[in-house]
PDB file of C-alpha atoms and ligand atoms in Angstrom:
ATOM      1  CA  MET A   1    -206.806  13.053  23.257  1.00  0.00           C
ATOM      2  CA  GLU A   2    -208.488   9.727  23.489  1.00  0.00           C
ATOM      3  CA  TYR A   3    -211.648   8.674  25.171  1.00  0.00           C
ATOM      4  CA  VAL A   4    -211.807   5.532  27.233  1.00  0.00           C
ATOM      5  CA  PHE A   5    -214.791   4.587  25.180  1.00  0.00           C
ATOM      6  CA  GLN A   6    -216.647   5.986  22.198  1.00  0.00           C
ATOM      7  CA  PRO A   7    -218.484   9.086  23.313  1.00  0.00           C
ATOM      8  CA  PRO A   8    -222.257   9.096  22.540  1.00  0.00           C
ATOM      9  CA  ALA A   9    -223.721  10.642  19.431  1.00  0.00           C
ATOM     10  CA  GLN A  10    -224.676  14.215  19.803  1.00  0.00           C
ATOM     11  CA  PRO A  11    -228.478  14.288  20.686  1.00  0.00           C
ATOM     12  CA  SER A  12    -230.410  16.202  17.986  1.00  0.00           C
ATOM     13  CA  VAL A  13    -233.759  16.906  16.523  1.00  0.00           C
ATOM     14  CA  ALA A  14    -235.002  17.324  13.035  1.00  0.00           C
ATOM     15  CA  VAL A  15    -235.310  20.702  11.366  1.00  0.00           C
ATOM     16  CA  SER A  16    -238.426  21.210   9.216  1.00  0.00           C
ATOM     17  CA  GLY A  17    -237.786  21.217   5.473  1.00  0.00           C
ATOM     18  CA  SER A  18    -233.848  20.551   5.919  1.00  0.00           C
ATOM     19  CA  ASP A  19    -231.528  17.633   6.139  1.00  0.00           C
ATOM     20  CA  SER A  20    -229.511  19.630   8.815  1.00  0.00           C
ATOM     21  CA  ARG A  21    -230.278  18.863  12.431  1.00  0.00           C
ATOM     22  CA  PHE A  22    -230.661  20.932  15.634  1.00  0.00           C
ATOM     23  CA  PRO A  23    -228.080  19.842  18.141  1.00  0.00           C
ATOM     24  CA  VAL A  24    -229.616  19.623  21.625  1.00  0.00           C
ATOM     25  CA  ARG A  25    -227.541  20.922  24.519  1.00  0.00           C
ATOM     26  CA  ARG A  26    -230.052  20.863  27.387  1.00  0.00           C
ATOM     27  CA  ILE A  27    -233.827  20.655  27.864  1.00  0.00           C
ATOM     28  CA  PHE A  28    -235.454  23.059  30.335  1.00  0.00           C
ATOM     29  CA  CYS A  29    -239.137  22.677  31.249  1.00  0.00           C
ATOM     30  CA  VAL A  30    -241.507  25.213  32.753  1.00  0.00           C
ATOM     31  CA  GLY A  31    -243.793  23.854  35.514  1.00  0.00           C
ATOM     32  CA  ARG A  32    -247.467  24.939  35.646  1.00  0.00           C
ATOM     33  CA  ASN A  33    -247.628  27.663  32.966  1.00  0.00           C
ATOM     34  CA  TYR A  34    -251.399  27.443  32.181  1.00  0.00           C
ATOM     35  CA  ALA A  35    -253.759  28.451  35.021  1.00  0.00           C
ATOM     36  CA  ALA A  36    -256.228  25.624  34.374  1.00  0.00           C
ATOM     37  CA  HIS A  37    -253.474  22.937  34.584  1.00  0.00           C
ATOM     38  CA  ALA A  38    -252.099  24.549  37.769  1.00  0.00           C
ATOM     39  CA  ARG A  39    -255.616  24.153  39.283  1.00  0.00           C
ATOM     40  CA  GLU A  40    -255.946  20.608  38.083  1.00  0.00           C
ATOM     41  CA  MET A  41    -252.697  19.829  39.931  1.00  0.00           C
ATOM     42  CA  GLY A  42    -254.069  21.341  43.037  1.00  0.00           C
ATOM     43  CA  LYS A  43    -252.147  24.607  42.893  1.00  0.00           C
ATOM     44  CA  ASN A  44    -253.001  28.212  42.883  1.00  0.00           C
ATOM     45  CA  PRO A  45    -251.672  29.722  39.546  1.00  0.00           C
ATOM     46  CA  ASP A  46    -251.819  33.316  40.790  1.00  0.00           C
ATOM     47  CA  ARG A  47    -249.301  32.925  43.418  1.00  0.00           C
ATOM     48  CA  ASP A  48    -246.705  30.500  41.867  1.00  0.00           C
ATOM     49  CA  PRO A  49    -243.778  32.164  40.152  1.00  0.00           C
ATOM     50  CA  PRO A  50    -242.398  30.189  37.195  1.00  0.00           C
ATOM     51  CA  PHE A  51    -240.154  27.236  38.275  1.00  0.00           C
ATOM     52  CA  PHE A  52    -237.993  24.911  36.023  1.00  0.00           C
ATOM     53  CA  PHE A  53    -236.973  21.327  35.844  1.00  0.00           C
ATOM     54  CA  THR A  54    -234.841  19.591  33.300  1.00  0.00           C
ATOM     55  CA  LYS A  55    -234.541  16.498  31.229  1.00  0.00           C
ATOM     56  CA  PRO A  56    -231.279  15.069  29.804  1.00  0.00           C
ATOM     57  CA  ALA A  57    -230.596  15.994  26.192  1.00  0.00           C
ATOM     58  CA  ASP A  58    -230.516  12.414  25.133  1.00  0.00           C
ATOM     59  CA  ALA A  59    -234.128  12.045  26.410  1.00  0.00           C
ATOM     60  CA  VAL A  60    -235.361  13.466  23.007  1.00  0.00           C
ATOM     61  CA  VAL A  61    -237.361  11.295  20.742  1.00  0.00           C
ATOM     62  CA  GLU A  62    -238.622  12.339  17.271  1.00  0.00           C
ATOM     63  CA  SER A  63    -242.223  12.218  16.005  1.00  0.00           C
ATOM     64  CA  GLY A  64    -243.189   8.851  14.624  1.00  0.00           C
ATOM     65  CA  VAL A  65    -241.033   6.783  16.853  1.00  0.00           C
ATOM     66  CA  SER A  66    -242.727   4.172  19.157  1.00  0.00           C
ATOM     67  CA  ILE A  67    -241.891   4.572  22.866  1.00  0.00           C
ATOM     68  CA  PRO A  68    -241.915   1.515  25.177  1.00  0.00           C
ATOM     69  CA  TYR A  69    -244.258   2.061  28.201  1.00  0.00           C
ATOM     70  CA  PRO A  70    -241.619   3.133  30.830  1.00  0.00           C
ATOM     71  CA  PRO A  71    -240.504   1.246  33.901  1.00  0.00           C
ATOM     72  CA  GLU A  72    -241.577   1.907  37.524  1.00  0.00           C
ATOM     73  CA  THR A  73    -244.872   3.577  36.622  1.00  0.00           C
ATOM     74  CA  GLY A  74    -248.578   2.835  36.454  1.00  0.00           C
ATOM     75  CA  ASN A  75    -249.622   6.480  35.558  1.00  0.00           C
ATOM     76  CA  PHE A  76    -247.618   7.468  32.375  1.00  0.00           C
ATOM     77  CA  HIS A  77    -248.934  10.922  31.215  1.00  0.00           C
ATOM     78  CA  TYR A  78    -248.793  13.086  28.091  1.00  0.00           C
ATOM     79  CA  GLU A  79    -248.270  16.837  28.165  1.00  0.00           C
ATOM     80  CA  ALA A  80    -248.702  18.962  25.016  1.00  0.00           C
ATOM     81  CA  GLU A  81    -246.177  21.785  24.846  1.00  0.00           C
ATOM     82  CA  LEU A  82    -244.750  24.561  22.709  1.00  0.00           C
ATOM     83  CA  VAL A  83    -241.010  24.132  22.527  1.00  0.00           C
ATOM     84  CA  VAL A  84    -238.655  27.050  22.155  1.00  0.00           C
ATOM     85  CA  ALA A  85    -235.125  26.372  20.521  1.00  0.00           C
ATOM     86  CA  ILE A  86    -232.342  28.591  21.542  1.00  0.00           C
ATOM     87  CA  GLY A  87    -229.930  29.582  18.771  1.00  0.00           C
ATOM     88  CA  THR A  88    -227.976  32.363  20.593  1.00  0.00           C
ATOM     89  CA  GLY A  89    -226.896  32.059  24.160  1.00  0.00           C
ATOM     90  CA  GLY A  90    -226.870  34.739  26.838  1.00  0.00           C
ATOM     91  CA  ARG A  91    -227.108  35.640  30.408  1.00  0.00           C
ATOM     92  CA  ASN A  92    -229.487  38.238  32.106  1.00  0.00           C
ATOM     93  CA  VAL A  93    -231.433  38.522  28.897  1.00  0.00           C
ATOM     94  CA  SER A  94    -234.016  41.373  28.898  1.00  0.00           C
ATOM     95  CA  GLU A  95    -237.560  40.600  27.719  1.00  0.00           C
ATOM     96  CA  ASP A  96    -237.160  42.928  24.924  1.00  0.00           C
ATOM     97  CA  ALA A  97    -234.145  41.133  23.672  1.00  0.00           C
ATOM     98  CA  ALA A  98    -235.351  37.657  24.414  1.00  0.00           C
ATOM     99  CA  LEU A  99    -236.861  36.739  20.947  1.00  0.00           C
ATOM    100  CA  SER A 100    -233.477  37.475  19.122  1.00  0.00           C
ATOM    101  CA  HIS A 101    -232.117  34.450  21.060  1.00  0.00           C
ATOM    102  CA  ILE A 102    -234.656  32.059  19.448  1.00  0.00           C
ATOM    103  CA  TRP A 103    -233.575  29.786  16.603  1.00  0.00           C
ATOM    104  CA  GLY A 104    -237.079  28.273  16.103  1.00  0.00           C
ATOM    105  CA  TYR A 105    -239.988  26.515  17.585  1.00  0.00           C
ATOM    106  CA  ALA A 106    -241.374  22.923  17.720  1.00  0.00           C
ATOM    107  CA  VAL A 107    -244.266  20.847  19.008  1.00  0.00           C
ATOM    108  CA  GLY A 108    -243.480  18.782  22.115  1.00  0.00           C
ATOM    109  CA  ASN A 109    -244.767  16.097  24.514  1.00  0.00           C
ATOM    110  CA  ASP A 110    -243.401  16.394  28.160  1.00  0.00           C
ATOM    111  CA  LEU A 111    -243.937  12.605  28.919  1.00  0.00           C
ATOM    112  CA  THR A 112    -244.345  12.191  32.727  1.00  0.00           C
ATOM    113  CA  ARG A 113    -244.428   9.327  35.232  1.00  0.00           C
ATOM    114  CA  ARG A 114    -247.112  11.172  37.207  1.00  0.00           C
ATOM    115  CA  ASP A 115    -247.140   8.736  40.100  1.00  0.00           C
ATOM    116  CA  LEU A 116    -243.401   9.279  40.659  1.00  0.00           C
ATOM    117  CA  GLN A 117    -243.700  12.972  40.206  1.00  0.00           C
ATOM    118  CA  LEU A 118    -246.525  13.410  42.723  1.00  0.00           C
ATOM    119  CA  LYS A 119    -244.809  11.166  45.141  1.00  0.00           C
ATOM    120  CA  ALA A 120    -241.623  13.262  44.927  1.00  0.00           C
ATOM    121  CA  ARG A 121    -243.492  16.293  45.272  1.00  0.00           C
ATOM    122  CA  GLU A 122    -245.276  15.241  48.499  1.00  0.00           C
ATOM    123  CA  GLN A 123    -241.890  14.080  49.872  1.00  0.00           C
ATOM    124  CA  GLY A 124    -240.139  17.278  48.866  1.00  0.00           C
ATOM    125  CA  ARG A 125    -237.826  15.241  46.635  1.00  0.00           C
ATOM    126  CA  PRO A 126    -236.446  16.060  43.116  1.00  0.00           C
ATOM    127  CA  TRP A 127    -238.759  15.475  40.195  1.00  0.00           C
ATOM    128  CA  ASP A 128    -236.241  13.711  38.181  1.00  0.00           C
ATOM    129  CA  TRP A 129    -237.636  10.184  38.267  1.00  0.00           C
ATOM    130  CA  GLY A 130    -241.127  11.509  37.264  1.00  0.00           C
ATOM    131  CA  LYS A 131    -239.723  13.853  34.513  1.00  0.00           C
ATOM    132  CA  ALA A 132    -236.237  13.049  33.353  1.00  0.00           C
ATOM    133  CA  PHE A 133    -236.354   9.343  32.397  1.00  0.00           C
ATOM    134  CA  ASP A 134    -235.273   7.743  29.048  1.00  0.00           C
ATOM    135  CA  ARG A 135    -237.346   8.899  26.011  1.00  0.00           C
ATOM    136  CA  SER A 136    -239.340  11.460  28.001  1.00  0.00           C
ATOM    137  CA  ALA A 137    -239.209  14.333  25.623  1.00  0.00           C
ATOM    138  CA  VAL A 138    -240.817  14.005  22.139  1.00  0.00           C
ATOM    139  CA  ILE A 139    -239.807  17.015  20.214  1.00  0.00           C
ATOM    140  CA  GLY A 140    -241.159  17.531  16.682  1.00  0.00           C
ATOM    141  CA  PRO A 141    -239.098  19.073  13.801  1.00  0.00           C
ATOM    142  CA  VAL A 142    -237.883  22.531  14.689  1.00  0.00           C
ATOM    143  CA  LEU A 143    -239.227  25.346  12.495  1.00  0.00           C
ATOM    144  CA  PRO A 144    -236.825  28.159  11.942  1.00  0.00           C
ATOM    145  CA  VAL A 145    -238.157  31.525  13.088  1.00  0.00           C
ATOM    146  CA  SER A 146    -238.114  32.526   9.423  1.00  0.00           C
ATOM    147  CA  GLN A 147    -241.010  30.087   8.900  1.00  0.00           C
ATOM    148  CA  SER A 148    -242.773  29.994  12.362  1.00  0.00           C
ATOM    149  CA  GLY A 149    -242.640  33.609  13.287  1.00  0.00           C
ATOM    150  CA  HIS A 150    -243.010  33.957  17.085  1.00  0.00           C
ATOM    151  CA  PRO A 151    -246.294  32.184  17.863  1.00  0.00           C
ATOM    152  CA  ASP A 152    -247.925  33.687  20.937  1.00  0.00           C
ATOM    153  CA  GLN A 153    -251.466  32.571  20.002  1.00  0.00           C
ATOM    154  CA  GLY A 154    -253.113  29.770  18.295  1.00  0.00           C
ATOM    155  CA  SER A 155    -254.493  26.337  19.116  1.00  0.00           C
ATOM    156  CA  ILE A 156    -252.528  23.808  21.087  1.00  0.00           C
ATOM    157  CA  ARG A 157    -254.276  20.381  20.878  1.00  0.00           C
ATOM    158  CA  LEU A 158    -253.515  16.794  22.058  1.00  0.00           C
ATOM    159  CA  SER A 159    -255.446  13.628  21.256  1.00  0.00           C
ATOM    160  CA  VAL A 160    -255.262   9.992  22.244  1.00  0.00           C
ATOM    161  CA  ASN A 161    -256.542   7.502  19.637  1.00  0.00           C
ATOM    162  CA  GLY A 162    -258.232  10.390  17.972  1.00  0.00           C
ATOM    163  CA  GLU A 163    -260.063  11.650  21.095  1.00  0.00           C
ATOM    164  CA  VAL A 164    -259.146  15.360  22.064  1.00  0.00           C
ATOM    165  CA  LYS A 165    -257.827  15.399  25.586  1.00  0.00           C
ATOM    166  CA  GLN A 166    -256.018  18.880  25.643  1.00  0.00           C
ATOM    167  CA  ASP A 167    -257.509  21.853  23.726  1.00  0.00           C
ATOM    168  CA  ALA A 168    -256.111  25.308  24.630  1.00  0.00           C
ATOM    169  CA  ASP A 169    -254.561  28.456  23.046  1.00  0.00           C
ATOM    170  CA  LEU A 170    -250.969  29.677  23.304  1.00  0.00           C
ATOM    171  CA  ASN A 171    -252.268  32.961  24.537  1.00  0.00           C
ATOM    172  CA  GLU A 172    -253.308  31.233  27.794  1.00  0.00           C
ATOM    173  CA  LEU A 173    -249.557  30.992  28.772  1.00  0.00           C
ATOM    174  CA  ILE A 174    -249.276  32.561  32.280  1.00  0.00           C
ATOM    175  CA  TRP A 175    -245.557  33.387  31.513  1.00  0.00           C
ATOM    176  CA  SER A 176    -244.940  34.322  27.927  1.00  0.00           C
ATOM    177  CA  VAL A 177    -241.916  33.059  25.872  1.00  0.00           C
ATOM    178  CA  PRO A 178    -239.866  36.409  26.362  1.00  0.00           C
ATOM    179  CA  GLU A 179    -240.570  36.343  30.167  1.00  0.00           C
ATOM    180  CA  ILE A 180    -239.486  32.621  30.325  1.00  0.00           C
ATOM    181  CA  ILE A 181    -236.228  33.340  28.417  1.00  0.00           C
ATOM    182  CA  SER A 182    -235.405  36.336  30.653  1.00  0.00           C
ATOM    183  CA  ILE A 183    -236.182  34.608  33.954  1.00  0.00           C
ATOM    184  CA  LEU A 184    -234.305  31.538  32.971  1.00  0.00           C
ATOM    185  CA  SER A 185    -231.301  33.442  31.693  1.00  0.00           C
ATOM    186  CA  HIS A 186    -231.000  35.109  35.096  1.00  0.00           C
ATOM    187  CA  SER A 187    -230.382  31.652  36.726  1.00  0.00           C
ATOM    188  CA  ILE A 188    -228.245  29.946  34.202  1.00  0.00           C
ATOM    189  CA  GLU A 189    -226.399  31.132  30.975  1.00  0.00           C
ATOM    190  CA  LEU A 190    -228.392  30.012  27.931  1.00  0.00           C
ATOM    191  CA  GLN A 191    -226.497  28.218  25.339  1.00  0.00           C
ATOM    192  CA  PRO A 192    -227.110  27.425  21.530  1.00  0.00           C
ATOM    193  CA  GLY A 193    -228.951  24.128  21.410  1.00  0.00           C
ATOM    194  CA  ASP A 194    -231.046  24.592  24.657  1.00  0.00           C
ATOM    195  CA  LEU A 195    -234.688  23.587  24.304  1.00  0.00           C
ATOM    196  CA  ILE A 196    -237.311  25.078  26.564  1.00  0.00           C
ATOM    197  CA  MET A 197    -240.530  23.234  26.999  1.00  0.00           C
ATOM    198  CA  THR A 198    -243.062  25.920  28.016  1.00  0.00           C
ATOM    199  CA  GLY A 199    -245.603  24.011  29.985  1.00  0.00           C
ATOM    200  CA  THR A 200    -248.804  22.199  29.348  1.00  0.00           C
ATOM    201  CA  PRO A 201    -252.508  23.100  29.351  1.00  0.00           C
ATOM    202  CA  ALA A 202    -255.211  21.408  31.393  1.00  0.00           C
ATOM    203  CA  GLY A 203    -256.450  17.971  30.469  1.00  0.00           C
ATOM    204  CA  VAL A 204    -253.285  15.878  31.299  1.00  0.00           C
ATOM    205  CA  GLY A 205    -253.996  12.112  31.529  1.00  0.00           C
ATOM    206  CA  PRO A 206    -252.741   8.637  31.126  1.00  0.00           C
ATOM    207  CA  LEU A 207    -251.309   6.799  28.070  1.00  0.00           C
ATOM    208  CA  GLU A 208    -251.596   3.039  27.630  1.00  0.00           C
ATOM    209  CA  VAL A 209    -249.770   0.422  25.710  1.00  0.00           C
ATOM    210  CA  GLY A 210    -251.103   0.699  22.108  1.00  0.00           C
ATOM    211  CA  ASP A 211    -252.224   4.341  22.341  1.00  0.00           C
ATOM    212  CA  LEU A 212    -251.347   6.820  19.578  1.00  0.00           C
ATOM    213  CA  CYS A 213    -250.838  10.259  20.953  1.00  0.00           C
ATOM    214  CA  VAL A 214    -250.863  13.260  18.611  1.00  0.00           C
ATOM    215  CA  VAL A 215    -249.877  16.868  19.616  1.00  0.00           C
ATOM    216  CA  ALA A 216    -250.676  19.696  17.107  1.00  0.00           C
ATOM    217  CA  ILE A 217    -249.895  23.472  17.399  1.00  0.00           C
ATOM    218  CA  GLU A 218    -251.417  25.879  14.890  1.00  0.00           C
ATOM    219  CA  GLY A 219    -248.778  26.880  12.434  1.00  0.00           C
ATOM    220  CA  LEU A 220    -246.076  24.449  13.763  1.00  0.00           C
ATOM    221  CA  GLY A 221    -247.574  21.100  12.631  1.00  0.00           C
ATOM    222  CA  GLU A 222    -247.977  18.002  14.599  1.00  0.00           C
ATOM    223  CA  ILE A 223    -246.145  15.110  16.119  1.00  0.00           C
ATOM    224  CA  GLU A 224    -247.274  11.638  16.945  1.00  0.00           C
ATOM    225  CA  THR A 225    -246.124   8.911  19.302  1.00  0.00           C
ATOM    226  CA  LYS A 226    -247.202   5.397  19.551  1.00  0.00           C
ATOM    227  CA  ILE A 227    -246.870   3.535  23.057  1.00  0.00           C
ATOM    228  CA  GLY A 228    -245.427   0.152  22.874  1.00  0.00           C
ATOM    229  CA  PRO A 229    -245.016  -2.762  25.371  1.00  0.00           C
ATOM    230  CA  SER A 230    -242.499  -2.222  28.224  1.00  0.00           C
ATOM    231  CA  LEU A 231    -238.954  -3.368  27.464  1.00  0.00           C
TER     232      LEU A 231
HETATM  233 MN1   MN B 301    -244.702  19.893  31.249  1.00  0.00          MN
END
């Protein structure tokens, strides 16, 4: 079998302490999973069941890579997130079995064209242009579960140019990692290589050209992203 042109390289992210890489199949993201962030977005966290949106696998960017300020936005936002890396697929996964599907964890930054996202929300249109653009998913090295354990508490913090903007604890997640995996797996069949970005705490805000954005999660290390000029 021949392709009509060379197929693109398999998107992947680094693995902590290894030359091997984690191949990325899909990126699922949870919307509004910390109560204070739901409130800052004008929503009631008590009544919203979890919902998901996606980013293309090739939106992944590694820590340390500069990202050009994206097109068509004047309100480009950071979002610190815990990332779950799925190693074993499955459908209709129970909460009790959910952790056994996880290969590892990483630190992530769900980059967002907030103005396009909010406009889409108001108009009842898809979020893709606000969320699923090129280089919109910064994902740090994945730590295998043997190193990371299953973090369900600990600091999650984001700074811009050294100033802390988001400062929360993983124990504030409205929907836990096992609940997210179980709920997601009832809608789609999870596959090895799927990443789940689990939502961001309060304190989201803009990035400007020249900014350095650092996300740190206790036990998982930190990732950094510099914002460069538009292409
Ligand atoms: Mn997010």
